[in-house]
Amino acid sequence: MPEMPEVEVTRRSFAQRIAGARVQSLRLGAPLRWPLGREPAELVGATVGETLRRGKYLWLPLALPEEPAGGLLLHLGMSGSLAFTAGEPAAAGRHDHFDLHTSLGLLRLTDPRRFGAVVWAPALDGGMAARLLAGLGHEPFDEALTPERFHAALQRRRTPIKAVLLAGEVIVGAGNIYACEALFEAGIDPRLPADRISRPRAARLLAAVRQTLASALALGGSTLRDFRDAHGMDGQFQLQARVYGREAQPCPRCAAPVRRLVQAQRSTFFCAACQKR
DNA sequence: CGGGACGCCTGTGAGC
DNA sequence: TGCTCACAGGCGTCCC
């Protein structure tokens, strides 16, 4: 699934319902991206805290009686989704690779491609979690990320702006869909080296990223194939994508055909007429 | 070091 | 119908 809106929509759809639950058992399916890093039996009896999000990661705090708090860092990879169900859980299917049975219900990770991860860490800023989160940029709605700072960060990269957005080292959360959409909204050619973007255009891009992500959040994210929130609901943003997945269709602004090219091994969709270098 | 390619996996849809 | 191929929302790692 997995850009920031989908992860955040998922978080909101189960965080309140699982908070305070007592862990009863864990079930691991096929290996995910990394090993759990902890004996599952040792987590039985832990109390679930408030689920947080950092970038496209979720942090599920688990308080154990006999040791300082730790938790599970979850990532949904390309094809993962989480479901939280109270009551009688369905039997695990072939793509269900992590089950957290609790006193309030079952949190289940379904991930056909298994690029996702569930990793134990002693703290959000410790162990494996610290390593994985170390290089992340600002949260998109972090007010500390001013247009000036955004522009200054872009000035330090010569890579195409699309790749800079995807890398998440300046600003996290925009994956392939939203990076394409934000660049379209800002009228910026995805091939433009980041350091050639003027201050006013950087400000416009930052606003476009925020507006695109906010819009996707409001629409429950994008469901291209498998994304569902933890209630099993589809997202709707994909229905209003302006360029993503629309190769050869008319640009909604100028009617020129939307083009596709490959950058950093990923498809980029854009309008060569509206998006300027 | 910045920047780019690779690989992890499975599923789906297009084209033949 | 059945096969092969390209492609898919991410990201850590390795190489130059």
CSV table of C-alpha atoms (C1' of nucleotides) in Angstrom, one decimal:
chain,number,residue,atom,x,y,z
A,1,MET,CA,0.0,0.0,0.0
A,2,PRO,CA,1.7,2.4,1.1
A,3,GLU,CA,2.3,6.0,0.8
A,4,MET,CA,1.8,8.2,3.8
A,5,PRO,CA,-2.0,8.8,3.4
A,6,GLU,CA,-2.6,5.0,3.3
A,7,VAL,CA,-0.5,4.4,6.3
A,8,GLU,CA,-2.1,7.3,8.2
A,9,VAL,CA,-5.6,6.2,7.2
A,10,THR,CA,-4.7,2.7,8.4
A,11,ARG,CA,-3.4,4.0,11.7
A,12,ARG,CA,-6.5,6.1,12.3
A,13,SER,CA,-8.7,3.1,11.5
A,14,PHE,CA,-7.4,0.9,14.3
A,15,ALA,CA,-5.3,2.9,16.8
A,16,GLN,CA,-8.2,3.8,19.2
A,17,ARG,CA,-9.6,0.3,19.0
A,18,ILE,CA,-6.4,-1.5,19.9
A,19,ALA,CA,-5.1,0.9,22.6
A,20,GLY,CA,-5.0,-0.7,26.0
A,21,ALA,CA,-5.3,-4.3,24.7
A,22,ARG,CA,-3.3,-7.1,26.2
A,23,VAL,CA,-1.2,-9.3,23.9
A,24,GLN,CA,-2.4,-12.9,24.0
A,25,SER,CA,-0.3,-14.5,21.2
A,26,LEU,CA,1.6,-13.8,18.0
A,27,ARG,CA,1.6,-15.8,14.9
A,28,LEU,CA,4.3,-15.4,12.2
A,29,GLY,CA,3.7,-16.5,8.6
A,30,ALA,CA,6.3,-16.6,5.9
A,31,PRO,CA,9.4,-14.4,6.4
A,32,LEU,CA,8.9,-10.7,5.8
A,33,ARG,CA,11.7,-8.2,5.0
A,34,TRP,CA,13.5,-8.7,8.3
A,35,PRO,CA,13.1,-11.1,11.2
A,36,LEU,CA,11.0,-9.9,14.2
A,37,GLY,CA,14.1,-9.7,16.3
A,38,ARG,CA,12.5,-11.1,19.4
A,39,GLU,CA,11.0,-14.3,20.6
A,40,PRO,CA,7.2,-13.9,20.0
A,41,ALA,CA,6.4,-15.7,23.3
A,42,GLU,CA,8.3,-13.0,25.2
A,43,LEU,CA,5.7,-10.4,24.1
A,44,VAL,CA,2.7,-12.2,25.5
A,45,GLY,CA,1.2,-10.2,28.3
A,46,ALA,CA,2.3,-6.8,26.9
A,47,THR,CA,-0.1,-3.9,26.8
A,48,VAL,CA,-0.6,-2.0,23.5
A,49,GLY,CA,-0.1,1.7,23.7
A,50,GLU,CA,-0.9,4.6,21.3
A,51,THR,CA,-0.1,3.7,17.7
A,52,LEU,CA,2.1,6.4,16.0
A,53,ARG,CA,3.2,7.0,12.5
A,54,ARG,CA,6.6,8.2,11.3
A,55,GLY,CA,6.9,8.5,7.5
A,56,LYS,CA,5.4,5.3,6.2
A,57,TYR,CA,6.2,3.3,9.3
A,58,LEU,CA,3.8,2.6,12.2
A,59,TRP,CA,5.0,2.2,15.8
A,60,LEU,CA,3.0,0.0,18.1
A,61,PRO,CA,4.2,0.5,21.6
A,62,LEU,CA,4.2,-2.6,23.8
A,63,ALA,CA,4.6,-2.2,27.5
A,64,LEU,CA,6.0,-5.3,29.2
A,65,PRO,CA,5.7,-5.7,32.9
A,66,GLU,CA,9.3,-6.6,33.6
A,67,GLU,CA,11.2,-4.2,31.3
A,68,PRO,CA,11.3,-0.7,29.8
A,69,ALA,CA,8.8,-0.1,27.1
A,70,GLY,CA,9.5,-1.2,23.6
A,71,GLY,CA,7.4,-1.8,20.6
A,72,LEU,CA,6.9,-3.1,17.1
A,73,LEU,CA,7.8,-1.1,14.0
A,74,LEU,CA,5.6,-2.0,11.1
A,75,HIS,CA,6.0,-1.2,7.4
A,76,LEU,CA,3.5,-2.2,4.7
A,77,GLY,CA,6.0,-2.4,1.9
A,78,MET,CA,4.4,-2.4,-1.6
A,79,SER,CA,1.4,-4.7,-1.0
A,80,GLY,CA,0.7,-4.8,2.7
A,81,SER,CA,-2.4,-3.9,4.6
A,82,LEU,CA,-3.5,-4.2,8.2
A,83,ALA,CA,-6.8,-5.4,9.4
A,84,PHE,CA,-8.1,-5.1,12.9
A,85,THR,CA,-11.1,-7.3,13.8
A,86,ALA,CA,-12.8,-7.8,17.1
A,87,GLY,CA,-14.5,-11.1,17.7
A,88,GLU,CA,-13.9,-14.4,16.1
A,89,PRO,CA,-10.9,-14.1,13.7
A,90,ALA,CA,-10.9,-15.7,10.3
A,91,ALA,CA,-8.3,-18.4,9.7
A,92,ALA,CA,-5.0,-17.1,8.4
A,93,GLY,CA,-4.7,-17.1,4.6
A,94,ARG,CA,-1.7,-17.7,2.5
A,95,HIS,CA,-0.7,-14.0,2.5
A,96,ASP,CA,-1.3,-13.3,6.2
A,97,HIS,CA,2.2,-13.1,7.7
A,98,PHE,CA,1.7,-11.5,11.0
A,99,ASP,CA,-1.1,-11.9,13.6
A,100,LEU,CA,-1.2,-10.1,16.9
A,101,HIS,CA,-4.0,-11.6,19.0
A,102,THR,CA,-5.1,-9.3,21.7
A,103,SER,CA,-7.8,-9.0,24.3
A,104,LEU,CA,-9.6,-6.5,22.1
A,105,GLY,CA,-9.2,-8.2,18.7
A,106,LEU,CA,-6.8,-9.4,16.1
A,107,LEU,CA,-4.3,-7.1,14.2
A,108,ARG,CA,-3.3,-8.9,11.0
A,109,LEU,CA,-0.8,-8.0,8.4
A,110,THR,CA,-1.7,-9.3,4.9
A,111,ASP,CA,1.2,-8.8,2.4
A,112,PRO,CA,1.4,-10.9,-0.8
A,113,ARG,CA,4.8,-9.5,-1.9
A,114,ARG,CA,6.3,-9.6,1.6
A,115,PHE,CA,8.2,-6.3,1.2
A,116,GLY,CA,6.6,-5.3,4.5
A,117,ALA,CA,8.1,-5.7,7.9
A,118,VAL,CA,7.4,-6.1,11.6
A,119,VAL,CA,10.4,-5.5,13.8
A,120,TRP,CA,10.9,-5.3,17.5
A,121,ALA,CA,12.7,-2.3,18.9
A,122,PRO,CA,13.4,-1.2,22.5
A,123,ALA,CA,12.2,2.3,21.6
A,124,LEU,CA,11.2,4.4,18.6
A,125,ASP,CA,14.6,6.0,18.7
A,126,GLY,CA,16.5,2.8,19.6
A,127,GLY,CA,17.7,-0.4,18.1
A,128,MET,CA,16.4,-1.4,14.7
A,129,ALA,CA,13.8,1.4,14.7
A,130,ALA,CA,16.4,4.1,15.1
A,131,ARG,CA,18.4,2.6,12.2
A,132,LEU,CA,15.4,2.5,9.9
A,133,LEU,CA,14.1,5.9,10.7
A,134,ALA,CA,17.5,7.7,10.9
A,135,GLY,CA,17.5,9.0,7.3
A,136,LEU,CA,13.9,10.2,7.2
A,137,GLY,CA,13.1,13.8,6.3
A,138,HIS,CA,10.5,16.1,7.7
A,139,GLU,CA,6.9,15.0,8.2
A,140,PRO,CA,5.0,16.7,5.4
A,141,PHE,CA,2.8,18.8,7.8
A,142,ASP,CA,5.6,19.6,10.1
A,143,GLU,CA,5.6,23.4,10.4
A,144,ALA,CA,9.3,23.4,11.0
A,145,LEU,CA,9.6,22.6,7.3
A,146,THR,CA,9.3,26.1,6.0
A,147,PRO,CA,9.4,27.0,2.3
A,148,GLU,CA,12.9,28.5,3.0
A,149,ARG,CA,14.2,25.2,4.5
A,150,PHE,CA,12.6,23.1,1.8
A,151,HIS,CA,14.2,25.3,-0.9
A,152,ALA,CA,17.6,25.1,0.9
A,153,ALA,CA,17.4,21.3,1.1
A,154,LEU,CA,16.6,21.1,-2.6
A,155,GLN,CA,19.6,23.3,-3.4
A,156,ARG,CA,21.8,20.6,-2.1
A,157,ARG,CA,20.7,17.9,-4.6
A,158,ARG,CA,21.3,17.7,-8.3
A,159,THR,CA,19.0,14.7,-8.8
A,160,PRO,CA,15.8,15.1,-10.6
A,161,ILE,CA,13.1,16.5,-8.3
A,162,LYS,CA,10.9,13.4,-8.7
A,163,ALA,CA,13.7,11.2,-7.3
A,164,VAL,CA,14.3,13.7,-4.4
A,165,LEU,CA,10.6,13.5,-3.4
A,166,LEU,CA,10.6,9.7,-3.6
A,167,ALA,CA,13.8,9.3,-1.6
A,168,GLY,CA,12.1,10.8,1.5
A,169,GLU,CA,15.2,12.4,2.8
A,170,VAL,CA,13.9,15.9,2.6
A,171,ILE,CA,10.2,15.3,3.1
A,172,VAL,CA,8.6,11.9,3.8
A,173,GLY,CA,5.3,10.4,2.7
A,174,ALA,CA,5.0,11.1,-1.0
A,175,GLY,CA,5.6,7.9,-2.9
A,176,ASN,CA,5.2,7.4,-6.6
A,177,ILE,CA,1.5,8.4,-7.0
A,178,TYR,CA,1.6,11.5,-4.8
A,179,ALA,CA,5.0,12.6,-6.1
A,180,CYS,CA,3.7,12.6,-9.6
A,181,GLU,CA,0.5,14.3,-8.6
A,182,ALA,CA,2.2,17.0,-6.6
A,183,LEU,CA,4.6,17.8,-9.4
A,184,PHE,CA,1.7,18.2,-11.7
A,185,GLU,CA,-0.1,20.5,-9.4
A,186,ALA,CA,3.0,22.6,-9.0
A,187,GLY,CA,3.6,22.7,-12.7
A,188,ILE,CA,7.2,21.3,-12.4
A,189,ASP,CA,8.8,18.9,-14.8
A,190,PRO,CA,9.8,15.8,-12.8
A,191,ARG,CA,13.2,15.6,-14.6
A,192,LEU,CA,14.2,19.1,-13.4
A,193,PRO,CA,17.3,18.9,-11.1
A,194,ALA,CA,16.3,19.8,-7.6
A,195,ASP,CA,18.9,22.5,-7.3
A,196,ARG,CA,17.5,24.4,-10.3
A,197,ILE,CA,14.1,25.0,-8.6
A,198,SER,CA,13.7,28.7,-7.6
A,199,ARG,CA,12.5,29.7,-4.2
A,200,PRO,CA,8.9,30.6,-5.3
A,201,ARG,CA,8.6,27.3,-7.2
A,202,ALA,CA,9.9,25.4,-4.2
A,203,ALA,CA,7.2,27.1,-2.1
A,204,ARG,CA,4.6,26.1,-4.6
A,205,LEU,CA,5.9,22.5,-4.7
A,206,LEU,CA,5.8,22.2,-0.9
A,207,ALA,CA,2.2,23.5,-0.9
A,208,ALA,CA,1.3,21.0,-3.7
A,209,VAL,CA,2.8,18.1,-1.8
A,210,ARG,CA,0.8,19.1,1.3
A,211,GLN,CA,-2.4,19.7,-0.6
A,212,THR,CA,-2.1,16.4,-2.5
A,213,LEU,CA,-1.4,14.4,0.7
A,214,ALA,CA,-4.2,16.2,2.6
A,215,SER,CA,-6.7,15.5,-0.3
A,216,ALA,CA,-5.7,11.8,-0.3
A,217,LEU,CA,-6.1,11.6,3.4
A,218,ALA,CA,-9.5,13.0,3.2
A,219,LEU,CA,-10.5,10.5,0.6
A,220,GLY,CA,-9.2,7.5,2.5
A,221,GLY,CA,-6.0,7.1,0.4
A,222,SER,CA,-5.7,5.4,-2.9
A,223,THR,CA,-6.7,1.8,-3.7
A,224,LEU,CA,-5.0,0.7,-6.9
A,225,ARG,CA,-5.2,-3.0,-6.2
A,226,ASP,CA,-5.1,-4.2,-2.7
A,227,PHE,CA,-5.1,-1.3,-0.3
A,228,ARG,CA,-7.7,-1.4,2.4
A,229,ASP,CA,-7.8,0.3,5.8
A,230,ALA,CA,-8.1,-1.7,9.0
A,231,HIS,CA,-11.8,-1.7,8.6
A,232,GLY,CA,-11.5,-3.2,5.1
A,233,MET,CA,-12.5,0.1,3.4
A,234,ASP,CA,-11.2,1.1,-0.1
A,235,GLY,CA,-9.5,4.5,-0.7
A,236,GLN,CA,-10.9,6.8,-3.3
A,237,PHE,CA,-8.1,9.2,-4.2
A,238,GLN,CA,-7.1,7.2,-7.3
A,239,LEU,CA,-10.4,8.3,-8.9
A,240,GLN,CA,-9.2,11.8,-9.0
A,241,ALA,CA,-5.6,11.3,-9.9
A,242,ARG,CA,-4.8,13.8,-12.7
A,243,VAL,CA,-1.7,12.2,-14.2
A,244,TYR,CA,-0.8,9.0,-12.3
A,245,GLY,CA,-1.6,5.9,-14.3
A,246,ARG,CA,-3.1,8.0,-17.2
A,247,GLU,CA,-0.5,7.6,-19.9
A,248,ALA,CA,-1.7,8.8,-23.3
A,249,GLN,CA,-4.9,10.2,-21.8
A,250,PRO,CA,-5.5,14.0,-22.1
A,251,CYS,CA,-4.0,16.2,-19.5
A,252,PRO,CA,-6.9,17.6,-17.5
A,253,ARG,CA,-5.4,21.1,-17.8
A,254,CYS,CA,-4.3,21.4,-21.4
A,255,ALA,CA,-5.4,18.1,-23.1
A,256,ALA,CA,-2.0,17.2,-24.3
A,257,PRO,CA,-1.4,13.5,-23.8
A,258,VAL,CA,0.0,12.5,-20.5
A,259,ARG,CA,3.5,11.0,-20.8
A,260,ARG,CA,5.2,8.2,-19.0
A,261,LEU,CA,8.9,7.8,-18.4
A,262,VAL,CA,11.1,5.8,-16.0
A,263,GLN,CA,13.1,7.5,-13.3
A,264,ALA,CA,15.0,5.6,-10.6
A,265,GLN,CA,13.3,2.4,-11.9
A,266,ARG,CA,9.8,3.9,-11.3
A,267,SER,CA,7.2,5.1,-13.6
A,268,THR,CA,6.7,8.9,-13.7
A,269,PHE,CA,3.6,10.3,-15.2
A,270,PHE,CA,3.5,14.0,-16.3
A,271,CYS,CA,2.3,16.6,-18.8
A,272,ALA,CA,5.2,17.8,-20.8
A,273,ALA,CA,3.3,20.9,-21.7
A,274,CYS,CA,2.1,22.1,-18.3
A,275,GLN,CA,5.1,21.0,-16.3
A,276,LYS,CA,8.0,23.3,-17.0
A,277,ARG,CA,11.8,22.9,-16.5
B,1,DC,C1',29.9,11.6,-0.8
B,2,DG,C1',26.0,11.6,-4.2
B,3,DG,C1',23.7,9.1,-7.5
B,4,DG,C1',22.0,5.0,-9.7
B,5,DA,C1',21.0,0.1,-10.2
B,6,DC,C1',19.6,-4.2,-7.9
B,7,DG,C1',17.0,-7.3,-5.4
B,8,DC,C1',13.5,-8.7,-2.2
B,9,DC,C1',8.5,-11.4,-3.5
B,10,DT,C1',3.9,-12.5,-5.7
B,11,DG,C1',0.1,-11.1,-8.5
B,12,DT,C1',-2.2,-9.2,-12.5
B,13,DG,C1',-3.2,-7.8,-17.0
B,14,DA,C1',-1.8,-7.3,-21.8
B,15,DG,C1',-0.4,-9.5,-25.8
B,16,DC,C1',0.4,-13.5,-28.5
C,1,DT,C1',-7.1,-21.5,-22.8
C,2,DG,C1',-2.5,-20.9,-21.6
C,3,DC,C1',2.0,-19.0,-21.9
C,4,DT,C1',5.4,-15.1,-21.4
C,5,DC,C1',6.5,-10.6,-20.3
C,6,DA,C1',6.2,-6.1,-18.3
C,7,DC,C1',4.8,-3.9,-14.5
C,8,DA,C1',3.2,-2.8,-9.6
C,9,DG,C1',2.0,1.9,-4.1
C,10,DG,C1',8.9,0.8,-1.1
C,11,DC,C1',13.4,0.9,0.4
C,12,DG,C1',18.0,-1.0,2.2
C,13,DT,C1',22.2,-2.3,0.1
C,14,DC,C1',25.8,-2.4,-2.9
C,15,DC,C1',28.5,-0.4,-6.5
C,16,DC,C1',30.8,3.4,-9.1
